[in-house]
Amino acid sequence: MLRIELSVRDQDKYLPHIIFAIIIAILPHLGRLPLWIIIWCAAMWGYLLFSLRFQWPRPNRAVLILFSVFGIFGLLITYGMRIGPNAYLGLLSIMAALKPFEISTHRDRMISLFLAYFIVITSLFQSESLFITIYMFLSVFVTTGALILINDTTATFKSGLRLSGIIMAQAIPLMAVLFILFPRIQGSIFGLSGMPDATTGFSERLSPGNISRLVKNNDIVFRAEFEKNIPGANHLYWRGIVFHEFDGRSWHRSNRIPGIRYFPTGQSPVTYTIALEPHGKRWLFTLDRPASTPKWSRMYMDYTLRHLRPVNRKKYYCITSYLQPYKGRLWDIAPAQQLPAKGNPKSRKLAGDLAGNADSVEQLINQTIFYLKTNGFVYTLEPPLLNRNPIDDFLFRSKKGYCEHYASAFAFLMRAAGVPARIVGGYLGGEVNPFGNYLIVRQSDAHVWVEVWSEVSGWMRVDPTYAVAPKRITGGTSETLTKEFSGSLFVKWFKQLRFGWDAVSTSWEAWFSGYSYLEQRALIERLGIRMKSLKGLLTVFSLICGTIFLTVGLYVFFQLRAPATKKDRVQICYEKFCKKLKKIGHPRLSNQGPVDFAGYIAQKRPDLKPDVYEIIRLYVQLRYQKSHDTSMVKHFCKQVKAFNPW
Amino acid sequence: MNEAFEHIVQQISSVVRGKNAHVRLALTCLFAGGHLLIEDLPGIGKTTLAKVLAKCLGLDFQRIQCTSDMLPGDIIGVSVFDQNTGKFHFHPGPIFTRVLLVDEINRANPKTQSALLEAMEEEQVTIERQTRQLNQPFFVIATQNPIEYAGTFPLPESQMDRFLMRIEIGYPDRKAEKMILKGEDARITIKNMSPCISKDDVLSIQEQITHVHTSDAFLDYLQDILHFTRTSPYFHVGLSPRAGLSLSRAARSWAYLQGRDYTIPEDLQRVLPWVTSHRLHTRQDRTEIPRSKLMDIFKEISVPV
């Protein structure tokens, strides 16, 4: 009876460690798991830990099976047929919560920990950011510590963690080799990619309130690193989507825009790399006006770029834009003239009046801007609701609005006056990170503006918001909207910290995620190996194997050579002393004891006798006598250091 | 060197001339509480050495000349019926002494040999169900003739182990021999000699030697030696743990004679060939290894730094 009890206690001894490792592994996923799974895990593990403490009964096999069925049922309800990484993760979590209940043998413990490793790996589905990478190291560290603990009965949790740290440090060179040389798969791991929340960002429809919702969102949309200087604020119009169709209330993107045939040209080219965060849509952001297309994307006649697939992973692309474009080639401007037959009569009348007074498109634009400037329009993030004729309502009643109101009204007026116009959605400006000298563009930088067609100069960018809130263009949203909230030292310091971290993690991500199949091939081909030929593949393969064998071989060699016990300071100093004497031609024989050696030296070099005798006396005292203190060790080492046989 | 010992060594050397090193070894062996086996020809001075040792240390001395017809009772003693009292009366044998010279131990029959060796190990004898303690200190010097083997019973290896050291005295050198020839009769010298220390001093020194410090570094070296003999291709069988203890004891005694209360590797090196030579045999034909060869072999073992 006693034996059984002991064995039960023994088998539960490691449960807390295993659960701890799994919790550490699962922690970064908390945000992605539905609440019920989190509660499920907490309840299971909580019960288990309490049952250890208070000897509560454990559920038997039938109950566990029932639980699993419930769990899978719950998953089906939550995820339905949307089998993706989140569903996988949910399944893993549910099973990881149940697995510790049936731990009774060593094998079960091993499986549970391997489960933890598997969960660690799934972190990569979510992100490859620096933070996650560091966290994964921590997680592997803890899990390996637990693995050592359950396999080495003499280990304590602390010693297990220490060994785990050593193992990880030893694995780093191997990891680097595999990272650089292991053949890369084109595409994402297992064909799975994170499905980001597609609730933020632009949609294909622009209606009042769309943008102001974005402005409150501080998420990063992309980072842009320029080859040379960052252009002035008035050029930082990041073009994303063009709205051509107006239905009387909201604007839509047109599906009938053909692909571009001739890339735009102009003056002031700038080249820059954009690291676009996944947004689940297809458009790519570029500075006005892009002149090239990155891989896997296509440019349309309205100078927008669209990716071939929705951007579900971080996307890096390099692009060149002309800040001062020449007049583009004419394309059917009909979509930019379309207006609904009815609605907004007052605005139509106003457009007619303005057009009557203007001789040219430029004049019309100026008059319209002037109109917006002088009639008491207010720039606000919380405009009142508009009625069925939103343009009329805005222009003649509320006079309060955000960039989309102004752009929308302006484009309507232009079209009503017979001038082709369209609305461009994107981002304006961005925050310069002083540490990396790149721009961070956030959702709060969202902006829309208008492009107007004139026979003389082609498509011109007009920003009607500028007429009302010039600061919005020159200073960014936050300056216009918040009254410069106190620049206390702490805020400054925090800002600096945020910029610094952003710079580090951005370059990490660019390096880590950016090292893809192509980069690898380029690197290997630079070494003179052609990846495409069979011979090249074999060379790479043997290179990898060779490196691994060499590493392991060297490690084993040094392990076998290294003395079994670590030398202490006295031994090191004594060896130094012997080395000094060896240099003057009197080496210590391996079987010579210290006193004999001293006698030998005294005989060969009588001049050294006092020094040598003193050192040997100290050495013998330290090594062979009963007690000594650390000050003596210091004294001994000092003597050896001072000893000069030359 | 401990001055008191220097004096003892001087005094003994005045009789046993030119054998300074052997005198030291014999003293080391005695103070370590071990027994000494001398393998040598007759007339070399074994008896003289034993006698002078006993005299110098203030110990009483007995001598047994072994023969093949000797019985254990001849050594241990016998109970004799006393007709006057009508009781058995125990007559202690020569073993009830402090320094015992057993001449030509290999001539005694195995029964007698083992009775003697058992008494050496246990330091007590049991006669007629009565246990009697031997005197303290008790020191046996046994001799063997290495040349004449006819009619002998060589000591088995297990019994050789009972002796802490085995030494060969050898002929004195020319100068020493001249002194012997010139000098007066050793017997007279010994007779006139006064003891340097008493038997109680000897006991207290033996006690102090057990407290000589052996550091980890020293024990590492000792263990290296033991390990070497057990794994080396030279030896048939490696040194036993008892041999390890003997080595440690001998080294401590040697260190004490040098005036130290701790051991150093050199102590071990000094006693090593004398403590191990009768315990190790070659792997090929299981014969004993010449001492000079043995010393060369032990040079392979490095002293831990």
PDB file of C-alpha atoms in Angstrom, chain A residues 262-495:
ATOM      1  CA  TYR A 262       3.273  52.738 -69.597  1.00  0.00           C
ATOM      2  CA  PHE A 263       4.773  53.525 -66.257  1.00  0.00           C
ATOM      3  CA  PRO A 264       4.623  57.171 -65.236  1.00  0.00           C
ATOM      4  CA  THR A 265       7.742  59.272 -65.481  1.00  0.00           C
ATOM      5  CA  GLY A 266       8.734  62.600 -64.028  1.00  0.00           C
ATOM      6  CA  GLN A 267      11.240  64.408 -61.872  1.00  0.00           C
ATOM      7  CA  SER A 268      12.591  63.898 -58.352  1.00  0.00           C
ATOM      8  CA  PRO A 269      12.670  60.147 -58.184  1.00  0.00           C
ATOM      9  CA  VAL A 270      12.815  58.634 -54.707  1.00  0.00           C
ATOM     10  CA  THR A 271      13.507  55.021 -53.948  1.00  0.00           C
ATOM     11  CA  TYR A 272      12.362  53.441 -50.733  1.00  0.00           C
ATOM     12  CA  THR A 273      11.550  50.124 -49.130  1.00  0.00           C
ATOM     13  CA  ILE A 274       8.256  49.534 -47.473  1.00  0.00           C
ATOM     14  CA  ALA A 275       7.633  46.954 -44.789  1.00  0.00           C
ATOM     15  CA  LEU A 276       3.895  46.558 -44.932  1.00  0.00           C
ATOM     16  CA  GLU A 277       2.160  44.976 -41.970  1.00  0.00           C
ATOM     17  CA  PRO A 278      -0.381  42.360 -43.023  1.00  0.00           C
ATOM     18  CA  HIS A 279      -3.769  43.987 -43.541  1.00  0.00           C
ATOM     19  CA  GLY A 280      -5.686  41.230 -45.278  1.00  0.00           C
ATOM     20  CA  LYS A 281      -6.406  43.359 -48.388  1.00  0.00           C
ATOM     21  CA  ARG A 282      -4.576  43.504 -51.644  1.00  0.00           C
ATOM     22  CA  TRP A 283      -3.462  47.067 -52.067  1.00  0.00           C
ATOM     23  CA  LEU A 284       0.062  48.281 -51.536  1.00  0.00           C
ATOM     24  CA  PHE A 285       0.936  51.784 -50.488  1.00  0.00           C
ATOM     25  CA  THR A 286       3.290  53.923 -52.513  1.00  0.00           C
ATOM     26  CA  LEU A 287       4.332  57.531 -52.626  1.00  0.00           C
ATOM     27  CA  ASP A 288       2.640  59.505 -55.318  1.00  0.00           C
ATOM     28  CA  ARG A 289       3.452  58.555 -58.093  1.00  0.00           C
ATOM     29  CA  PRO A 290       4.881  55.048 -58.305  1.00  0.00           C
ATOM     30  CA  ALA A 291       6.947  54.187 -61.341  1.00  0.00           C
ATOM     31  CA  SER A 292       7.604  50.494 -60.893  1.00  0.00           C
ATOM     32  CA  THR A 293       5.877  47.411 -59.621  1.00  0.00           C
ATOM     33  CA  PRO A 294       7.269  45.058 -57.062  1.00  0.00           C
ATOM     34  CA  LYS A 295       7.010  41.298 -57.500  1.00  0.00           C
ATOM     35  CA  TRP A 296       3.613  39.633 -57.268  1.00  0.00           C
ATOM     36  CA  SER A 297       1.757  42.877 -57.827  1.00  0.00           C
ATOM     37  CA  ARG A 298       0.134  44.842 -60.602  1.00  0.00           C
ATOM     38  CA  MET A 299      -0.298  48.563 -61.262  1.00  0.00           C
ATOM     39  CA  TYR A 300      -3.524  50.004 -62.578  1.00  0.00           C
ATOM     40  CA  MET A 301      -4.234  53.020 -64.711  1.00  0.00           C
ATOM     41  CA  ASP A 302      -5.156  55.029 -61.618  1.00  0.00           C
ATOM     42  CA  TYR A 303      -1.623  54.451 -60.320  1.00  0.00           C
ATOM     43  CA  THR A 304      -2.683  52.109 -57.586  1.00  0.00           C
ATOM     44  CA  LEU A 305      -0.792  48.941 -56.860  1.00  0.00           C
ATOM     45  CA  ARG A 306      -2.505  45.739 -56.002  1.00  0.00           C
ATOM     46  CA  HIS A 307      -0.915  42.581 -54.712  1.00  0.00           C
ATOM     47  CA  LEU A 308      -1.929  39.368 -56.421  1.00  0.00           C
ATOM     48  CA  ARG A 309      -3.020  37.817 -53.140  1.00  0.00           C
ATOM     49  CA  PRO A 310      -4.282  39.465 -49.956  1.00  0.00           C
ATOM     50  CA  VAL A 311      -1.371  40.643 -47.850  1.00  0.00           C
ATOM     51  CA  ASN A 312      -1.510  38.194 -44.966  1.00  0.00           C
ATOM     52  CA  ARG A 313       2.153  38.213 -44.064  1.00  0.00           C
ATOM     53  CA  LYS A 314       4.496  41.055 -43.622  1.00  0.00           C
ATOM     54  CA  LYS A 315       5.370  42.268 -47.082  1.00  0.00           C
ATOM     55  CA  TYR A 316       8.597  43.941 -48.065  1.00  0.00           C
ATOM     56  CA  TYR A 317       8.842  45.784 -51.331  1.00  0.00           C
ATOM     57  CA  CYS A 318      11.151  48.271 -52.884  1.00  0.00           C
ATOM     58  CA  ILE A 319       9.771  50.901 -55.180  1.00  0.00           C
ATOM     59  CA  THR A 320      10.657  54.131 -56.987  1.00  0.00           C
ATOM     60  CA  SER A 321       8.312  57.087 -57.207  1.00  0.00           C
ATOM     61  CA  TYR A 322       8.394  60.440 -58.999  1.00  0.00           C
ATOM     62  CA  LEU A 323       7.426  63.232 -56.695  1.00  0.00           C
ATOM     63  CA  GLN A 324       6.886  65.564 -59.655  1.00  0.00           C
ATOM     64  CA  PRO A 325       5.278  63.438 -62.324  1.00  0.00           C
ATOM     65  CA  TYR A 326       4.839  64.445 -65.927  1.00  0.00           C
ATOM     66  CA  LYS A 327       1.384  64.471 -67.396  1.00  0.00           C
ATOM     67  CA  GLY A 328       0.191  60.924 -67.703  1.00  0.00           C
ATOM     68  CA  ARG A 329      -1.109  59.400 -70.846  1.00  0.00           C
ATOM     69  CA  LEU A 330      -4.772  59.917 -71.277  1.00  0.00           C
ATOM     70  CA  TRP A 331      -7.048  57.093 -70.428  1.00  0.00           C
ATOM     71  CA  ASP A 332     -10.753  56.919 -70.540  1.00  0.00           C
ATOM     72  CA  ILE A 333     -11.715  59.568 -67.997  1.00  0.00           C
ATOM     73  CA  ALA A 334     -15.361  58.623 -68.061  1.00  0.00           C
ATOM     74  CA  PRO A 335     -15.275  56.863 -64.662  1.00  0.00           C
ATOM     75  CA  ALA A 336     -14.000  60.113 -63.147  1.00  0.00           C
ATOM     76  CA  GLN A 337     -16.992  62.023 -64.440  1.00  0.00           C
ATOM     77  CA  GLN A 338     -19.764  59.746 -63.343  1.00  0.00           C
ATOM     78  CA  LEU A 339     -22.420  61.233 -61.052  1.00  0.00           C
ATOM     79  CA  PRO A 340     -25.794  59.931 -60.007  1.00  0.00           C
ATOM     80  CA  ALA A 341     -28.605  61.494 -61.983  1.00  0.00           C
ATOM     81  CA  LYS A 342     -30.287  63.060 -59.006  1.00  0.00           C
ATOM     82  CA  GLY A 343     -29.502  64.256 -55.504  1.00  0.00           C
ATOM     83  CA  ASN A 344     -27.591  67.044 -53.842  1.00  0.00           C
ATOM     84  CA  PRO A 345     -29.244  69.758 -55.952  1.00  0.00           C
ATOM     85  CA  LYS A 346     -27.823  72.710 -54.014  1.00  0.00           C
ATOM     86  CA  SER A 347     -24.301  71.481 -54.502  1.00  0.00           C
ATOM     87  CA  ARG A 348     -24.904  71.043 -58.213  1.00  0.00           C
ATOM     88  CA  LYS A 349     -26.095  74.593 -58.360  1.00  0.00           C
ATOM     89  CA  LEU A 350     -23.041  75.807 -56.442  1.00  0.00           C
ATOM     90  CA  ALA A 351     -20.798  73.879 -58.805  1.00  0.00           C
ATOM     91  CA  GLY A 352     -22.503  75.517 -61.730  1.00  0.00           C
ATOM     92  CA  ASP A 353     -21.967  78.979 -60.214  1.00  0.00           C
ATOM     93  CA  LEU A 354     -18.301  78.300 -59.529  1.00  0.00           C
ATOM     94  CA  ALA A 355     -17.736  76.906 -62.996  1.00  0.00           C
ATOM     95  CA  GLY A 356     -19.415  79.923 -64.516  1.00  0.00           C
ATOM     96  CA  ASN A 357     -16.916  82.248 -62.888  1.00  0.00           C
ATOM     97  CA  ALA A 358     -13.863  80.186 -63.805  1.00  0.00           C
ATOM     98  CA  ASP A 359     -12.014  80.140 -67.095  1.00  0.00           C
ATOM     99  CA  SER A 360      -9.833  77.150 -66.411  1.00  0.00           C
ATOM    100  CA  VAL A 361      -9.711  74.068 -64.252  1.00  0.00           C
ATOM    101  CA  GLU A 362      -7.046  75.661 -62.083  1.00  0.00           C
ATOM    102  CA  GLN A 363      -9.231  78.668 -61.476  1.00  0.00           C
ATOM    103  CA  LEU A 364     -12.161  76.470 -60.626  1.00  0.00           C
ATOM    104  CA  ILE A 365     -10.040  74.604 -58.088  1.00  0.00           C
ATOM    105  CA  ASN A 366      -8.865  77.828 -56.515  1.00  0.00           C
ATOM    106  CA  GLN A 367     -12.380  79.210 -56.287  1.00  0.00           C
ATOM    107  CA  THR A 368     -13.688  76.051 -54.713  1.00  0.00           C
ATOM    108  CA  ILE A 369     -10.846  76.016 -52.188  1.00  0.00           C
ATOM    109  CA  PHE A 370     -11.536  79.663 -51.497  1.00  0.00           C
ATOM    110  CA  TYR A 371     -15.186  78.841 -50.977  1.00  0.00           C
ATOM    111  CA  LEU A 372     -14.290  76.161 -48.401  1.00  0.00           C
ATOM    112  CA  LYS A 373     -11.903  78.517 -46.670  1.00  0.00           C
ATOM    113  CA  THR A 374     -14.253  81.408 -46.280  1.00  0.00           C
ATOM    114  CA  ASN A 375     -17.601  79.887 -45.425  1.00  0.00           C
ATOM    115  CA  GLY A 376     -16.950  78.868 -41.848  1.00  0.00           C
ATOM    116  CA  PHE A 377     -16.073  75.228 -42.329  1.00  0.00           C
ATOM    117  CA  VAL A 378     -14.732  73.470 -39.262  1.00  0.00           C
ATOM    118  CA  TYR A 379     -12.394  70.505 -39.126  1.00  0.00           C
ATOM    119  CA  THR A 380     -13.541  67.975 -36.553  1.00  0.00           C
ATOM    120  CA  LEU A 381     -13.305  64.292 -35.897  1.00  0.00           C
ATOM    121  CA  GLU A 382     -16.874  64.088 -34.646  1.00  0.00           C
ATOM    122  CA  PRO A 383     -19.017  65.559 -37.370  1.00  0.00           C
ATOM    123  CA  PRO A 384     -22.821  65.515 -37.071  1.00  0.00           C
ATOM    124  CA  LEU A 385     -24.794  62.930 -38.976  1.00  0.00           C
ATOM    125  CA  LEU A 386     -25.761  63.873 -42.519  1.00  0.00           C
ATOM    126  CA  ASN A 387     -29.082  63.349 -44.226  1.00  0.00           C
ATOM    127  CA  ARG A 388     -29.958  61.737 -47.536  1.00  0.00           C
ATOM    128  CA  ASN A 389     -28.158  64.396 -49.530  1.00  0.00           C
ATOM    129  CA  PRO A 390     -24.897  64.293 -47.637  1.00  0.00           C
ATOM    130  CA  ILE A 391     -23.010  66.750 -49.837  1.00  0.00           C
ATOM    131  CA  ASP A 392     -25.737  69.414 -49.587  1.00  0.00           C
ATOM    132  CA  ASP A 393     -26.147  68.783 -45.909  1.00  0.00           C
ATOM    133  CA  PHE A 394     -22.441  69.168 -45.301  1.00  0.00           C
ATOM    134  CA  LEU A 395     -21.837  72.168 -47.531  1.00  0.00           C
ATOM    135  CA  PHE A 396     -24.833  74.230 -46.478  1.00  0.00           C
ATOM    136  CA  ARG A 397     -25.910  73.065 -43.055  1.00  0.00           C
ATOM    137  CA  SER A 398     -23.378  71.311 -40.779  1.00  0.00           C
ATOM    138  CA  LYS A 399     -20.137  72.672 -42.257  1.00  0.00           C
ATOM    139  CA  LYS A 400     -18.299  70.365 -39.896  1.00  0.00           C
ATOM    140  CA  GLY A 401     -16.298  67.480 -41.190  1.00  0.00           C
ATOM    141  CA  TYR A 402     -13.182  65.479 -41.552  1.00  0.00           C
ATOM    142  CA  CYS A 403     -10.958  64.940 -44.576  1.00  0.00           C
ATOM    143  CA  GLU A 404     -13.364  62.516 -46.193  1.00  0.00           C
ATOM    144  CA  HIS A 405     -16.163  65.116 -46.064  1.00  0.00           C
ATOM    145  CA  TYR A 406     -14.035  67.740 -47.714  1.00  0.00           C
ATOM    146  CA  ALA A 407     -12.657  65.373 -50.311  1.00  0.00           C
ATOM    147  CA  SER A 408     -16.045  63.983 -51.037  1.00  0.00           C
ATOM    148  CA  ALA A 409     -17.651  67.424 -51.380  1.00  0.00           C
ATOM    149  CA  PHE A 410     -14.786  68.734 -53.438  1.00  0.00           C
ATOM    150  CA  ALA A 411     -14.794  65.809 -55.845  1.00  0.00           C
ATOM    151  CA  PHE A 412     -18.560  66.120 -56.186  1.00  0.00           C
ATOM    152  CA  LEU A 413     -18.344  69.808 -56.959  1.00  0.00           C
ATOM    153  CA  MET A 414     -15.662  69.152 -59.580  1.00  0.00           C
ATOM    154  CA  ARG A 415     -17.650  66.466 -61.259  1.00  0.00           C
ATOM    155  CA  ALA A 416     -20.823  68.560 -61.104  1.00  0.00           C
ATOM    156  CA  ALA A 417     -18.868  71.337 -62.808  1.00  0.00           C
ATOM    157  CA  GLY A 418     -17.878  68.904 -65.529  1.00  0.00           C
ATOM    158  CA  VAL A 419     -14.267  68.389 -64.473  1.00  0.00           C
ATOM    159  CA  PRO A 420     -13.067  64.782 -64.026  1.00  0.00           C
ATOM    160  CA  ALA A 421     -12.131  64.153 -60.421  1.00  0.00           C
ATOM    161  CA  ARG A 422     -11.533  61.199 -58.141  1.00  0.00           C
ATOM    162  CA  ILE A 423     -10.831  60.534 -54.494  1.00  0.00           C
ATOM    163  CA  VAL A 424      -7.552  58.948 -53.413  1.00  0.00           C
ATOM    164  CA  GLY A 425      -7.334  57.131 -50.119  1.00  0.00           C
ATOM    165  CA  GLY A 426      -4.135  56.455 -48.277  1.00  0.00           C
ATOM    166  CA  TYR A 427      -1.960  57.855 -45.586  1.00  0.00           C
ATOM    167  CA  LEU A 428      -0.379  61.205 -45.087  1.00  0.00           C
ATOM    168  CA  GLY A 429       2.980  61.829 -43.525  1.00  0.00           C
ATOM    169  CA  GLY A 430       4.297  59.509 -40.839  1.00  0.00           C
ATOM    170  CA  GLU A 431       6.543  59.639 -37.863  1.00  0.00           C
ATOM    171  CA  VAL A 432      10.282  59.699 -38.354  1.00  0.00           C
ATOM    172  CA  ASN A 433      12.129  57.235 -36.139  1.00  0.00           C
ATOM    173  CA  PRO A 434      15.394  58.997 -35.331  1.00  0.00           C
ATOM    174  CA  PHE A 435      17.148  55.727 -34.489  1.00  0.00           C
ATOM    175  CA  GLY A 436      16.592  54.087 -37.805  1.00  0.00           C
ATOM    176  CA  ASN A 437      15.830  57.122 -39.956  1.00  0.00           C
ATOM    177  CA  TYR A 438      12.686  55.616 -41.351  1.00  0.00           C
ATOM    178  CA  LEU A 439       9.050  56.581 -41.334  1.00  0.00           C
ATOM    179  CA  ILE A 440       6.440  54.858 -39.240  1.00  0.00           C
ATOM    180  CA  VAL A 441       2.991  55.243 -40.716  1.00  0.00           C
ATOM    181  CA  ARG A 442       0.058  54.437 -38.490  1.00  0.00           C
ATOM    182  CA  GLN A 443      -3.638  54.005 -39.078  1.00  0.00           C
ATOM    183  CA  SER A 444      -4.089  57.406 -37.465  1.00  0.00           C
ATOM    184  CA  ASP A 445      -2.320  58.919 -40.468  1.00  0.00           C
ATOM    185  CA  ALA A 446      -5.169  57.833 -42.738  1.00  0.00           C
ATOM    186  CA  HIS A 447      -6.203  60.513 -45.182  1.00  0.00           C
ATOM    187  CA  VAL A 448      -8.156  61.059 -48.373  1.00  0.00           C
ATOM    188  CA  TRP A 449      -7.596  63.686 -50.973  1.00  0.00           C
ATOM    189  CA  VAL A 450      -8.765  64.531 -54.472  1.00  0.00           C
ATOM    190  CA  GLU A 451      -7.221  64.308 -57.896  1.00  0.00           C
ATOM    191  CA  VAL A 452      -8.540  66.566 -60.594  1.00  0.00           C
ATOM    192  CA  TRP A 453      -7.944  66.181 -64.319  1.00  0.00           C
ATOM    193  CA  SER A 454      -6.981  69.107 -66.481  1.00  0.00           C
ATOM    194  CA  GLU A 455      -6.060  69.050 -70.139  1.00  0.00           C
ATOM    195  CA  VAL A 456      -2.988  71.072 -69.361  1.00  0.00           C
ATOM    196  CA  SER A 457      -1.348  69.243 -66.550  1.00  0.00           C
ATOM    197  CA  GLY A 458      -3.077  65.894 -66.323  1.00  0.00           C
ATOM    198  CA  TRP A 459      -4.040  64.537 -62.907  1.00  0.00           C
ATOM    199  CA  MET A 460      -3.371  67.105 -60.185  1.00  0.00           C
ATOM    200  CA  ARG A 461      -3.431  66.408 -56.499  1.00  0.00           C
ATOM    201  CA  VAL A 462      -5.715  68.731 -54.555  1.00  0.00           C
ATOM    202  CA  ASP A 463      -6.092  68.425 -50.820  1.00  0.00           C
ATOM    203  CA  PRO A 464      -9.214  70.337 -49.809  1.00  0.00           C
ATOM    204  CA  THR A 465      -8.633  69.519 -46.154  1.00  0.00           C
ATOM    205  CA  TYR A 466      -5.611  71.755 -46.372  1.00  0.00           C
ATOM    206  CA  ALA A 467      -7.895  74.735 -46.953  1.00  0.00           C
ATOM    207  CA  VAL A 468      -9.597  74.181 -43.627  1.00  0.00           C
ATOM    208  CA  ALA A 469      -6.882  72.677 -41.476  1.00  0.00           C
ATOM    209  CA  PRO A 470      -3.476  73.402 -42.970  1.00  0.00           C
ATOM    210  CA  LYS A 471      -1.844  72.011 -39.866  1.00  0.00           C
ATOM    211  CA  ARG A 472      -3.285  68.605 -40.649  1.00  0.00           C
ATOM    212  CA  ILE A 473      -1.013  68.421 -43.653  1.00  0.00           C
ATOM    213  CA  THR A 474       2.107  69.915 -42.204  1.00  0.00           C
ATOM    214  CA  GLY A 475       1.987  68.471 -38.747  1.00  0.00           C
ATOM    215  CA  GLY A 476       0.064  65.235 -38.802  1.00  0.00           C
ATOM    216  CA  THR A 477      -3.159  64.442 -37.053  1.00  0.00           C
ATOM    217  CA  SER A 478      -2.030  64.255 -33.506  1.00  0.00           C
ATOM    218  CA  GLU A 479      -0.822  67.823 -33.480  1.00  0.00           C
ATOM    219  CA  THR A 480      -4.052  69.160 -34.888  1.00  0.00           C
ATOM    220  CA  LEU A 481      -6.314  67.209 -32.682  1.00  0.00           C
ATOM    221  CA  THR A 482      -4.631  66.983 -29.327  1.00  0.00           C
ATOM    222  CA  LYS A 483      -3.415  70.159 -27.836  1.00  0.00           C
ATOM    223  CA  GLU A 484       0.196  69.049 -27.674  1.00  0.00           C
ATOM    224  CA  PHE A 485      -0.104  66.947 -24.573  1.00  0.00           C
ATOM    225  CA  SER A 486       2.546  67.788 -22.053  1.00  0.00           C
ATOM    226  CA  GLY A 487       6.029  66.980 -23.259  1.00  0.00           C
ATOM    227  CA  SER A 488       7.158  65.949 -19.807  1.00  0.00           C
ATOM    228  CA  LEU A 489      10.433  64.152 -19.397  1.00  0.00           C
ATOM    229  CA  PHE A 490       8.727  60.825 -18.881  1.00  0.00           C
ATOM    230  CA  VAL A 491       6.723  61.109 -22.087  1.00  0.00           C
ATOM    231  CA  LYS A 492       9.848  62.063 -23.975  1.00  0.00           C
ATOM    232  CA  TRP A 493      11.747  59.199 -22.483  1.00  0.00           C
ATOM    233  CA  PHE A 494       8.951  56.790 -23.250  1.00  0.00           C
ATOM    234  CA  LYS A 495       8.814  58.029 -26.825  1.00  0.00           C
TER     235      LYS A 495
END
